[in-house]
């Protein structure tokens, strides 16, 4: 007996997730390059749809998000019934953990995979198995060697956050082919639209042909709607049936559904956002590299850099913060000597490059 209600075992060992810093002391409008958001903001088309929807806020949303799923199905040529929407793709990842993990099961991912995967394992009394990488790149052979009969879920973010690493299609397919049929492979493609590499696969073709693989996507990144919380999964029928039983009935809210439908039609916005990132990614990588800082190749709208040690990374973060530039320190990601930069607007990128060069010269 204890003198207070006790949470499920292991929950208090979890470090609560902390998002990117949003404020720089002394700056009313700091340059926020810490959360991989779209520097162009939300598409006007989505804002208009959202405003229009405010005349119906007393009404519950469509719990099945049918119009949004139909729009997604049409856009990506997928069966409507195999799409499930969520309060961000994060909710869907959480629900998968809750649905498929039992205490003692193992959840496999590469050592610097997305932070959420570890939390999902711990929330469900499962064991996170973090497979060593090669210089921050996932190693599929090693991941397959780490599979045991307790493995239930394998998570791959492709491209991965925070490393930026893109797992080539051959590796992704080899990973899937090497997994037992009762292990669920979750391919998290939050940054798919930013990839410009012919070796990429977002995994949808795998989902079409197998029962143990699914992909998740989000409106938070290239669609610029992170604040609305809306994401979706394309999954086998059996997995969709499970998610539809465990999700809360109105998990995708009314304004989010309306805005997402509008954003989905806004090809020009997505194309402009992707092109902007593809233009600035090499420029920024080169500028960082020139200062002597190690840059990791990224397929997303962000760049990971290695400062060599934690003291230097912290000093750089503080130095840039004093100039109103907010980056993401990587201590919480198990990469204390690293910083992550989200690609911003032209002048923001230039301000960052200038600030970083000044730091290295100081
Ligand atoms: C940002 C991000 C997500 C998306 O989260 P949402 O809940 O949809 O906002 C998912 N996976 C990765 C790897 C991310 O970086």
mmCIF file of C-alpha atoms and ligand atoms in Angstrom:
data_model
loop_
_atom_site.group_PDB
_atom_site.id
_atom_site.type_symbol
_atom_site.label_atom_id
_atom_site.label_comp_id
_atom_site.label_asym_id
_atom_site.label_seq_id
_atom_site.Cartn_x
_atom_site.Cartn_y
_atom_site.Cartn_z
ATOM 1 C CA UNK A 1 0.000 0.000 0.000
ATOM 2 C CA UNK A 2 1.232 3.494 -0.798
ATOM 3 C CA UNK A 3 -0.301 6.762 0.359
ATOM 4 C CA UNK A 4 -1.099 7.999 -3.143
ATOM 5 C CA UNK A 5 -2.347 6.695 -6.493
ATOM 6 C CA UNK A 6 0.477 4.969 -8.331
ATOM 7 C CA UNK A 7 0.851 5.205 -12.126
ATOM 8 C CA UNK A 8 1.548 2.166 -14.241
ATOM 9 C CA UNK A 9 5.034 0.805 -13.614
ATOM 10 C CA UNK A 10 7.874 2.498 -15.442
ATOM 11 C CA UNK A 11 5.969 5.660 -16.372
ATOM 12 C CA UNK A 12 7.837 7.886 -13.942
ATOM 13 C CA UNK A 13 11.151 6.799 -15.466
ATOM 14 C CA UNK A 14 10.166 8.470 -18.734
ATOM 15 C CA UNK A 15 11.678 11.857 -19.489
ATOM 16 C CA UNK A 16 8.757 14.027 -20.617
ATOM 17 C CA UNK A 17 9.127 15.180 -24.232
ATOM 18 C CA UNK A 18 10.263 18.790 -24.555
ATOM 19 C CA UNK A 19 9.595 20.646 -27.778
ATOM 20 C CA UNK A 20 11.942 23.158 -29.375
ATOM 21 C CA UNK A 21 12.513 26.458 -27.549
ATOM 22 C CA UNK A 22 10.267 29.218 -28.922
ATOM 23 C CA UNK A 23 11.659 32.351 -27.247
ATOM 24 C CA UNK A 24 14.980 34.179 -27.284
ATOM 25 C CA UNK A 25 15.285 36.568 -24.309
ATOM 26 C CA UNK A 26 15.245 40.194 -25.477
ATOM 27 C CA UNK A 27 13.783 39.471 -28.923
ATOM 28 C CA UNK A 28 10.127 40.061 -29.757
ATOM 29 C CA UNK A 29 10.413 38.244 -33.083
ATOM 30 C CA UNK A 30 13.270 35.745 -32.811
ATOM 31 C CA UNK A 31 14.224 33.518 -35.719
ATOM 32 C CA UNK A 32 12.848 30.139 -34.683
ATOM 33 C CA UNK A 33 14.766 27.370 -36.389
ATOM 34 C CA UNK A 34 14.180 24.736 -33.737
ATOM 35 C CA UNK A 35 11.149 22.622 -34.653
ATOM 36 C CA UNK A 36 11.313 21.807 -38.373
ATOM 37 C CA UNK A 37 8.244 23.906 -39.103
ATOM 38 C CA UNK A 38 7.503 25.355 -42.529
ATOM 39 C CA UNK A 39 9.213 28.759 -42.791
ATOM 40 C CA UNK A 40 6.484 29.973 -45.180
ATOM 41 C CA UNK A 41 3.845 29.466 -42.491
ATOM 42 C CA UNK A 42 0.517 27.818 -43.261
ATOM 43 C CA UNK A 43 -0.894 27.938 -46.804
ATOM 44 C CA UNK A 44 -3.460 30.729 -47.289
ATOM 45 C CA UNK A 45 -5.831 28.168 -48.792
ATOM 46 C CA UNK A 46 -5.852 26.279 -45.492
ATOM 47 C CA UNK A 47 -6.279 29.440 -43.423
ATOM 48 C CA UNK A 48 -9.303 30.428 -45.539
ATOM 49 C CA UNK A 49 -10.845 26.974 -45.118
ATOM 50 C CA UNK A 50 -10.242 27.129 -41.393
ATOM 51 C CA UNK A 51 -11.934 30.530 -41.072
ATOM 52 C CA UNK A 52 -14.897 29.278 -43.093
ATOM 53 C CA UNK A 53 -15.156 26.330 -40.714
ATOM 54 C CA UNK A 54 -15.443 28.597 -37.665
ATOM 55 C CA UNK A 55 -19.143 29.069 -38.502
ATOM 56 C CA UNK A 56 -19.659 25.405 -37.558
ATOM 57 C CA UNK A 57 -17.641 25.033 -34.379
ATOM 58 C CA UNK A 58 -20.644 23.922 -32.323
ATOM 59 C CA UNK A 59 -20.835 20.785 -34.502
ATOM 60 C CA UNK A 60 -18.798 17.679 -33.816
ATOM 61 C CA UNK A 61 -16.301 16.808 -36.514
ATOM 62 C CA UNK A 62 -16.831 13.810 -38.750
ATOM 63 C CA UNK A 63 -15.273 11.203 -36.462
ATOM 64 C CA UNK A 64 -14.254 9.110 -39.439
ATOM 65 C CA UNK A 65 -12.697 12.071 -41.288
ATOM 66 C CA UNK A 66 -14.236 10.671 -44.450
ATOM 67 C CA UNK A 67 -13.816 13.713 -46.729
ATOM 68 C CA UNK A 68 -10.192 14.098 -45.723
ATOM 69 C CA UNK A 69 -9.532 10.404 -46.210
ATOM 70 C CA UNK A 70 -11.195 10.526 -49.610
ATOM 71 C CA UNK A 71 -9.002 13.466 -50.577
ATOM 72 C CA UNK A 72 -5.884 11.613 -49.379
ATOM 73 C CA UNK A 73 -6.956 8.438 -51.164
ATOM 74 C CA UNK A 74 -7.481 10.328 -54.413
ATOM 75 C CA UNK A 75 -4.206 12.187 -54.132
ATOM 76 C CA UNK A 76 -2.058 9.149 -53.354
ATOM 77 C CA UNK A 77 -4.143 6.525 -55.139
ATOM 78 C CA UNK A 78 -4.916 4.521 -51.992
ATOM 79 C CA UNK A 79 -7.971 2.682 -50.663
ATOM 80 C CA UNK A 80 -9.984 5.020 -48.392
ATOM 81 C CA UNK A 81 -10.537 2.270 -45.817
ATOM 82 C CA UNK A 82 -6.811 1.814 -45.285
ATOM 83 C CA UNK A 83 -6.305 5.423 -44.201
ATOM 84 C CA UNK A 84 -6.677 6.480 -40.558
ATOM 85 C CA UNK A 85 -6.357 10.111 -39.447
ATOM 86 C CA UNK A 86 -5.002 11.235 -36.117
ATOM 87 C CA UNK A 87 -4.230 14.189 -33.878
ATOM 88 C CA UNK A 88 -0.848 14.545 -35.529
ATOM 89 C CA UNK A 89 0.959 11.459 -36.782
ATOM 90 C CA UNK A 90 2.360 11.316 -33.278
ATOM 91 C CA UNK A 91 -1.024 10.153 -31.972
ATOM 92 C CA UNK A 92 -1.061 7.317 -34.490
ATOM 93 C CA UNK A 93 2.435 6.214 -33.455
ATOM 94 C CA UNK A 94 1.301 6.247 -29.828
ATOM 95 C CA UNK A 95 -1.813 4.230 -30.652
ATOM 96 C CA UNK A 96 0.275 1.637 -32.464
ATOM 97 C CA UNK A 97 2.372 1.227 -29.338
ATOM 98 C CA UNK A 98 -0.688 0.898 -27.150
ATOM 99 C CA UNK A 99 -2.282 -1.568 -29.561
ATOM 100 C CA UNK A 100 0.580 -3.884 -30.395
ATOM 101 C CA UNK A 101 2.875 -3.890 -27.369
ATOM 102 C CA UNK A 102 2.687 -5.990 -24.259
ATOM 103 C CA UNK A 103 4.956 -5.636 -21.231
ATOM 104 C CA UNK A 104 8.394 -7.040 -21.998
ATOM 105 C CA UNK A 105 8.056 -6.801 -25.777
ATOM 106 C CA UNK A 106 10.869 -5.183 -27.724
ATOM 107 C CA UNK A 107 10.639 -2.108 -29.911
ATOM 108 C CA UNK A 108 13.476 -1.779 -32.375
ATOM 109 C CA UNK A 109 14.864 1.372 -33.976
ATOM 110 C CA UNK A 110 18.218 2.813 -34.916
ATOM 111 C CA UNK A 111 20.125 4.524 -32.114
ATOM 112 C CA UNK A 112 19.262 8.080 -33.117
ATOM 113 C CA UNK A 113 15.839 7.400 -34.510
ATOM 114 C CA UNK A 114 13.016 9.814 -33.680
ATOM 115 C CA UNK A 115 12.783 10.403 -29.929
ATOM 116 C CA UNK A 116 9.130 9.413 -29.688
ATOM 117 C CA UNK A 117 9.863 5.746 -30.428
ATOM 118 C CA UNK A 118 11.661 5.281 -27.141
ATOM 119 C CA UNK A 119 8.866 7.003 -25.242
ATOM 120 C CA UNK A 120 6.293 4.747 -26.894
ATOM 121 C CA UNK A 121 8.200 1.652 -25.804
ATOM 122 C CA UNK A 122 8.533 2.867 -22.217
ATOM 123 C CA UNK A 123 4.902 3.985 -21.991
ATOM 124 C CA UNK A 124 3.893 0.413 -22.718
ATOM 125 C CA UNK A 125 6.384 -1.352 -20.450
ATOM 126 C CA UNK A 126 8.191 -2.532 -23.550
ATOM 127 C CA UNK A 127 11.952 -2.531 -24.037
ATOM 128 C CA UNK A 128 13.479 0.010 -26.441
ATOM 129 C CA UNK A 129 16.231 -1.683 -28.461
ATOM 130 C CA UNK A 130 18.420 1.024 -29.957
ATOM 131 C CA UNK A 131 20.602 -0.391 -32.707
ATOM 132 C CA UNK A 132 24.041 1.199 -33.203
ATOM 133 C CA UNK A 133 24.466 3.252 -36.367
ATOM 134 C CA UNK A 134 27.364 3.893 -38.703
ATOM 135 C CA UNK A 135 28.194 7.565 -38.308
ATOM 136 C CA UNK A 136 24.510 8.351 -37.602
ATOM 137 C CA UNK A 137 23.264 6.259 -40.543
ATOM 138 C CA UNK A 138 20.957 3.308 -39.809
ATOM 139 C CA UNK A 139 22.554 -0.083 -40.417
ATOM 140 C CA UNK A 140 19.906 -2.510 -41.671
ATOM 141 C CA UNK A 141 22.011 -5.661 -41.248
ATOM 142 C CA UNK A 142 22.584 -4.804 -37.624
ATOM 143 C CA UNK A 143 18.894 -3.967 -37.141
ATOM 144 C CA UNK A 144 17.923 -7.379 -38.487
ATOM 145 C CA UNK A 145 20.469 -9.099 -36.246
ATOM 146 C CA UNK A 146 18.856 -7.373 -33.253
ATOM 147 C CA UNK A 147 15.423 -8.873 -33.969
ATOM 148 C CA UNK A 148 14.357 -11.477 -31.397
ATOM 149 C CA UNK A 149 11.138 -13.365 -30.782
ATOM 150 C CA UNK A 150 10.151 -10.518 -28.457
ATOM 151 C CA UNK A 151 10.391 -7.893 -31.190
ATOM 152 C CA UNK A 152 6.923 -6.509 -31.967
ATOM 153 C CA UNK A 153 7.476 -3.150 -33.699
ATOM 154 C CA UNK A 154 10.321 -1.733 -35.789
ATOM 155 C CA UNK A 155 10.229 2.046 -36.279
ATOM 156 C CA UNK A 156 12.024 3.776 -39.135
ATOM 157 C CA UNK A 157 11.723 7.507 -39.719
ATOM 158 C CA UNK A 158 12.588 8.081 -43.349
ATOM 159 C CA UNK A 159 14.096 10.617 -43.611
ATOM 160 C CA UNK A 160 15.067 10.425 -39.955
ATOM 161 C CA UNK A 161 14.828 13.286 -37.499
ATOM 162 C CA UNK A 162 17.243 14.527 -36.117
ATOM 163 C CA UNK A 163 20.000 12.976 -38.248
ATOM 164 C CA UNK A 164 18.481 13.768 -41.656
ATOM 165 C CA UNK A 165 19.481 10.293 -42.836
ATOM 166 C CA UNK A 166 17.483 8.840 -45.713
ATOM 167 C CA UNK A 167 17.315 5.057 -45.805
ATOM 168 C CA UNK A 168 17.508 4.036 -49.479
ATOM 169 C CA UNK A 169 14.694 1.940 -50.919
ATOM 170 C CA UNK A 170 16.900 -1.146 -51.207
ATOM 171 C CA UNK A 171 17.685 -1.022 -47.494
ATOM 172 C CA UNK A 172 14.069 -0.377 -46.530
ATOM 173 C CA UNK A 173 12.906 -3.340 -48.603
ATOM 174 C CA UNK A 174 15.692 -5.531 -47.239
ATOM 175 C CA UNK A 175 14.685 -4.575 -43.712
ATOM 176 C CA UNK A 176 11.062 -5.474 -44.395
ATOM 177 C CA UNK A 177 11.976 -8.720 -46.132
ATOM 178 C CA UNK A 178 14.130 -9.774 -43.185
ATOM 179 C CA UNK A 179 11.419 -9.263 -40.558
ATOM 180 C CA UNK A 180 9.145 -12.058 -39.341
ATOM 181 C CA UNK A 181 5.564 -11.637 -40.589
ATOM 182 C CA UNK A 182 4.263 -10.865 -37.112
ATOM 183 C CA UNK A 183 6.580 -7.888 -36.602
ATOM 184 C CA UNK A 184 5.071 -4.528 -37.536
ATOM 185 C CA UNK A 185 7.301 -2.201 -39.544
ATOM 186 C CA UNK A 186 6.295 1.444 -39.086
ATOM 187 C CA UNK A 187 7.713 3.783 -41.725
ATOM 188 C CA UNK A 188 7.346 7.356 -40.484
ATOM 189 C CA UNK A 189 7.569 9.644 -43.509
ATOM 190 C CA UNK A 190 6.978 13.051 -41.927
ATOM 191 C CA UNK A 191 9.498 14.666 -44.308
ATOM 192 C CA UNK A 192 8.820 12.675 -47.493
ATOM 193 C CA UNK A 193 7.990 15.747 -49.579
ATOM 194 C CA UNK A 194 11.418 17.282 -48.992
ATOM 195 C CA UNK A 195 13.370 14.326 -50.413
ATOM 196 C CA UNK A 196 14.903 14.766 -53.838
ATOM 197 C CA UNK A 197 16.785 11.503 -54.150
ATOM 198 C CA UNK A 198 15.870 8.838 -56.711
ATOM 199 C CA UNK A 199 16.874 6.108 -54.239
ATOM 200 C CA UNK A 200 13.992 7.090 -51.923
ATOM 201 C CA UNK A 201 10.835 5.135 -51.245
ATOM 202 C CA UNK A 202 8.117 6.395 -48.907
ATOM 203 C CA UNK A 203 7.117 2.770 -48.338
ATOM 204 C CA UNK A 204 3.558 2.920 -49.706
ATOM 205 C CA UNK A 205 4.252 0.179 -52.216
ATOM 206 C CA UNK A 206 5.295 -2.118 -49.362
ATOM 207 C CA UNK A 207 2.035 -1.410 -47.565
ATOM 208 C CA UNK A 208 0.060 -2.275 -50.683
ATOM 209 C CA UNK A 209 1.556 -5.767 -50.757
ATOM 210 C CA UNK A 210 2.017 -6.768 -47.127
ATOM 211 C CA UNK A 211 0.128 -7.072 -43.851
ATOM 212 C CA UNK A 212 2.919 -6.082 -41.466
ATOM 213 C CA UNK A 213 3.987 -2.638 -42.654
ATOM 214 C CA UNK A 214 2.409 0.803 -42.548
ATOM 215 C CA UNK A 215 3.414 4.381 -43.247
ATOM 216 C CA UNK A 216 2.560 7.566 -41.379
ATOM 217 C CA UNK A 217 2.449 11.103 -42.770
ATOM 218 C CA UNK A 218 1.695 14.487 -41.344
ATOM 219 C CA UNK A 219 0.331 17.921 -42.191
ATOM 220 C CA UNK A 220 2.755 19.406 -39.648
ATOM 221 C CA UNK A 221 5.812 19.759 -41.842
ATOM 222 C CA UNK A 222 5.639 20.677 -45.539
ATOM 223 C CA UNK A 223 1.898 21.522 -45.248
ATOM 224 C CA UNK A 224 2.624 24.055 -42.511
ATOM 225 C CA UNK A 225 -0.174 22.993 -40.139
ATOM 226 C CA UNK A 226 1.732 21.799 -37.044
ATOM 227 C CA UNK A 227 -0.486 23.852 -34.739
ATOM 228 C CA UNK A 228 -3.660 22.099 -35.895
ATOM 229 C CA UNK A 229 -2.439 18.579 -35.102
ATOM 230 C CA UNK A 230 -3.398 16.409 -38.030
ATOM 231 C CA UNK A 231 -1.634 13.383 -39.494
ATOM 232 C CA UNK A 232 -2.554 10.086 -41.100
ATOM 233 C CA UNK A 233 -1.513 6.498 -41.589
ATOM 234 C CA UNK A 234 -1.788 4.269 -44.634
ATOM 235 C CA UNK A 235 -2.012 0.775 -43.219
ATOM 236 C CA UNK A 236 -3.164 -2.764 -43.881
ATOM 237 C CA UNK A 237 -6.916 -3.279 -43.316
ATOM 238 C CA UNK A 238 -6.293 -5.273 -40.137
ATOM 239 C CA UNK A 239 -4.201 -2.485 -38.644
ATOM 240 C CA UNK A 240 -6.759 0.167 -39.636
ATOM 241 C CA UNK A 241 -9.430 -1.906 -37.895
ATOM 242 C CA UNK A 242 -7.361 -1.849 -34.712
ATOM 243 C CA UNK A 243 -6.557 1.879 -34.871
ATOM 244 C CA UNK A 244 -10.230 2.685 -35.421
ATOM 245 C CA UNK A 245 -11.089 0.829 -32.222
ATOM 246 C CA UNK A 246 -8.486 2.459 -29.992
ATOM 247 C CA UNK A 247 -8.458 6.051 -31.245
ATOM 248 C CA UNK A 248 -10.720 8.549 -29.540
ATOM 249 C CA UNK A 249 -13.923 9.022 -31.568
ATOM 250 C CA UNK A 250 -13.218 12.631 -32.653
ATOM 251 C CA UNK A 251 -9.427 12.593 -32.679
ATOM 252 C CA UNK A 252 -9.162 14.716 -35.832
ATOM 253 C CA UNK A 253 -10.857 18.033 -35.082
ATOM 254 C CA UNK A 254 -13.151 19.960 -37.418
ATOM 255 C CA UNK A 255 -10.886 22.955 -38.266
ATOM 256 C CA UNK A 256 -7.942 20.603 -38.803
ATOM 257 C CA UNK A 257 -9.867 18.408 -41.231
ATOM 258 C CA UNK A 258 -11.080 21.426 -43.210
ATOM 259 C CA UNK A 259 -7.639 23.018 -43.379
ATOM 260 C CA UNK A 260 -5.965 19.749 -44.305
ATOM 261 C CA UNK A 261 -8.380 19.141 -47.191
ATOM 262 C CA UNK A 262 -7.611 22.606 -48.550
ATOM 263 C CA UNK A 263 -3.856 22.263 -48.038
ATOM 264 C CA UNK A 264 -3.866 18.932 -49.821
ATOM 265 C CA UNK A 265 -5.127 20.610 -52.993
ATOM 266 C CA UNK A 266 -2.492 23.340 -52.740
ATOM 267 C CA UNK A 267 0.196 21.744 -54.880
ATOM 268 C CA UNK A 268 1.817 25.114 -55.554
ATOM 269 C CA UNK A 269 2.438 25.693 -51.847
ATOM 270 C CA UNK A 270 3.975 22.277 -51.332
ATOM 271 C CA UNK A 271 6.123 22.586 -54.456
ATOM 272 C CA UNK A 272 7.378 26.029 -53.408
ATOM 273 C CA UNK A 273 8.169 24.792 -49.890
ATOM 274 C CA UNK A 274 10.044 21.733 -51.124
ATOM 275 C CA UNK A 275 11.953 23.726 -53.758
ATOM 276 C CA UNK A 276 12.986 26.295 -51.146
ATOM 277 C CA UNK A 277 14.428 23.588 -48.901
ATOM 278 C CA UNK A 278 16.145 21.858 -51.794
ATOM 279 C CA UNK A 279 17.745 25.147 -52.774
ATOM 280 C CA UNK A 280 18.945 26.174 -49.311
ATOM 281 C CA UNK A 281 19.945 22.751 -47.957
ATOM 282 C CA UNK A 282 23.181 22.529 -49.983
ATOM 283 C CA UNK A 283 23.967 26.213 -49.444
ATOM 284 C CA UNK A 284 23.613 25.975 -45.677
ATOM 285 C CA UNK A 285 25.500 22.672 -45.554
ATOM 286 C CA UNK A 286 28.356 24.317 -47.414
ATOM 287 C CA UNK A 287 28.325 27.408 -45.169
ATOM 288 C CA UNK A 288 28.407 25.264 -42.017
ATOM 289 C CA UNK A 289 31.101 23.050 -43.467
ATOM 290 C CA UNK A 290 33.256 26.061 -44.336
ATOM 291 C CA UNK A 291 33.469 26.994 -40.648
ATOM 292 C CA UNK A 292 35.001 23.601 -39.899
ATOM 293 C CA UNK A 293 31.847 22.171 -38.317
ATOM 294 C CA UNK A 294 30.819 18.669 -39.363
ATOM 295 C CA UNK A 295 27.578 18.591 -41.381
ATOM 296 C CA UNK A 296 25.425 15.500 -41.841
ATOM 297 C CA UNK A 297 23.727 14.973 -45.154
ATOM 298 C CA UNK A 298 19.993 15.596 -44.768
ATOM 299 C CA UNK A 299 16.957 14.728 -46.838
ATOM 300 C CA UNK A 300 14.610 16.823 -44.659
ATOM 301 C CA UNK A 301 14.042 20.543 -44.013
ATOM 302 C CA UNK A 302 16.685 20.551 -41.291
ATOM 303 C CA UNK A 303 20.399 19.978 -40.918
ATOM 304 C CA UNK A 304 22.284 18.279 -38.095
ATOM 305 C CA UNK A 305 25.751 19.564 -37.274
ATOM 306 C CA UNK A 306 28.409 18.145 -34.973
ATOM 307 C CA UNK A 307 30.380 20.700 -32.976
ATOM 308 C CA UNK A 308 32.765 18.117 -31.546
ATOM 309 C CA UNK A 309 31.730 18.278 -27.907
ATOM 310 C CA UNK A 310 28.886 19.321 -25.627
ATOM 311 C CA UNK A 311 30.570 22.487 -24.335
ATOM 312 C CA UNK A 312 31.080 23.824 -27.826
ATOM 313 C CA UNK A 313 27.554 22.929 -28.918
ATOM 314 C CA UNK A 314 26.091 24.645 -25.854
ATOM 315 C CA UNK A 315 28.280 27.705 -26.422
ATOM 316 C CA UNK A 316 27.192 27.932 -30.071
ATOM 317 C CA UNK A 317 23.535 27.558 -29.098
ATOM 318 C CA UNK A 318 23.877 30.375 -26.528
ATOM 319 C CA UNK A 319 25.848 32.601 -28.903
ATOM 320 C CA UNK A 320 23.205 32.260 -31.613
ATOM 321 C CA UNK A 321 20.390 32.740 -29.091
ATOM 322 C CA UNK A 322 21.894 36.110 -28.162
ATOM 323 C CA UNK A 323 21.524 37.053 -31.827
ATOM 324 C CA UNK A 324 17.886 36.000 -31.795
ATOM 325 C CA UNK A 325 18.546 32.709 -33.613
ATOM 326 C CA UNK A 326 16.937 29.684 -31.958
ATOM 327 C CA UNK A 327 18.383 26.295 -32.890
ATOM 328 C CA UNK A 328 17.694 22.931 -31.284
ATOM 329 C CA UNK A 329 20.258 21.631 -28.839
ATOM 330 C CA UNK A 330 20.496 17.866 -29.158
ATOM 331 C CA UNK A 331 21.208 16.834 -25.551
ATOM 332 C CA UNK A 332 17.705 15.433 -25.168
ATOM 333 C CA UNK A 333 18.288 13.350 -28.299
ATOM 334 C CA UNK A 334 21.411 11.721 -26.916
ATOM 335 C CA UNK A 335 23.642 13.875 -29.125
ATOM 336 C CA UNK A 336 25.115 16.427 -26.702
ATOM 337 C CA UNK A 337 27.766 17.772 -29.100
ATOM 338 C CA UNK A 338 25.242 18.538 -31.843
ATOM 339 C CA UNK A 339 22.814 21.234 -32.967
ATOM 340 C CA UNK A 340 19.943 20.945 -35.393
ATOM 341 C CA UNK A 341 18.994 23.785 -37.712
ATOM 342 C CA UNK A 342 15.617 24.068 -39.423
ATOM 343 C CA UNK A 343 15.888 25.652 -42.857
ATOM 344 C CA UNK A 344 14.295 29.104 -42.717
ATOM 345 C CA UNK A 345 13.538 32.025 -45.013
ATOM 346 C CA UNK A 346 16.325 33.467 -47.184
ATOM 347 C CA UNK A 347 17.289 36.200 -44.733
ATOM 348 C CA UNK A 348 16.999 33.841 -41.753
ATOM 349 C CA UNK A 349 19.395 31.372 -43.357
ATOM 350 C CA UNK A 350 21.812 34.184 -44.146
ATOM 351 C CA UNK A 351 21.571 35.493 -40.563
ATOM 352 C CA UNK A 352 22.310 31.992 -39.273
ATOM 353 C CA UNK A 353 25.332 31.513 -41.547
ATOM 354 C CA UNK A 354 26.713 34.892 -40.483
ATOM 355 C CA UNK A 355 26.071 34.149 -36.787
ATOM 356 C CA UNK A 356 27.718 30.753 -36.968
ATOM 357 C CA UNK A 357 30.783 32.126 -38.746
ATOM 358 C CA UNK A 358 31.082 34.801 -36.041
ATOM 359 C CA UNK A 359 30.829 32.150 -33.332
ATOM 360 C CA UNK A 360 33.600 30.093 -34.906
ATOM 361 C CA UNK A 361 35.771 33.190 -35.257
ATOM 362 C CA UNK A 362 35.155 34.234 -31.616
HETATM 363 C C1 LIG B 1 7.692 16.112 -36.816
HETATM 364 C C2 LIG B 1 7.739 14.635 -36.881
HETATM 365 C C3 LIG B 1 6.569 13.882 -36.849
HETATM 366 C C4 LIG B 1 5.232 14.545 -36.952
HETATM 367 O O1 LIG B 1 4.593 14.744 -35.806
HETATM 368 P P1 LIG B 1 3.103 15.269 -35.845
HETATM 369 O O2 LIG B 1 2.549 14.636 -34.630
HETATM 370 O O3 LIG B 1 2.423 14.775 -37.087
HETATM 371 O O4 LIG B 1 3.164 16.744 -35.784
HETATM 372 C C5 LIG B 1 6.652 12.512 -36.943
HETATM 373 N N1 LIG B 1 7.843 11.896 -37.074
HETATM 374 C C6 LIG B 1 8.976 12.592 -37.151
HETATM 375 C C7 LIG B 1 10.246 11.866 -37.390
HETATM 376 C C8 LIG B 1 8.962 13.983 -37.031
HETATM 377 O O5 LIG B 1 10.106 14.663 -37.067
#
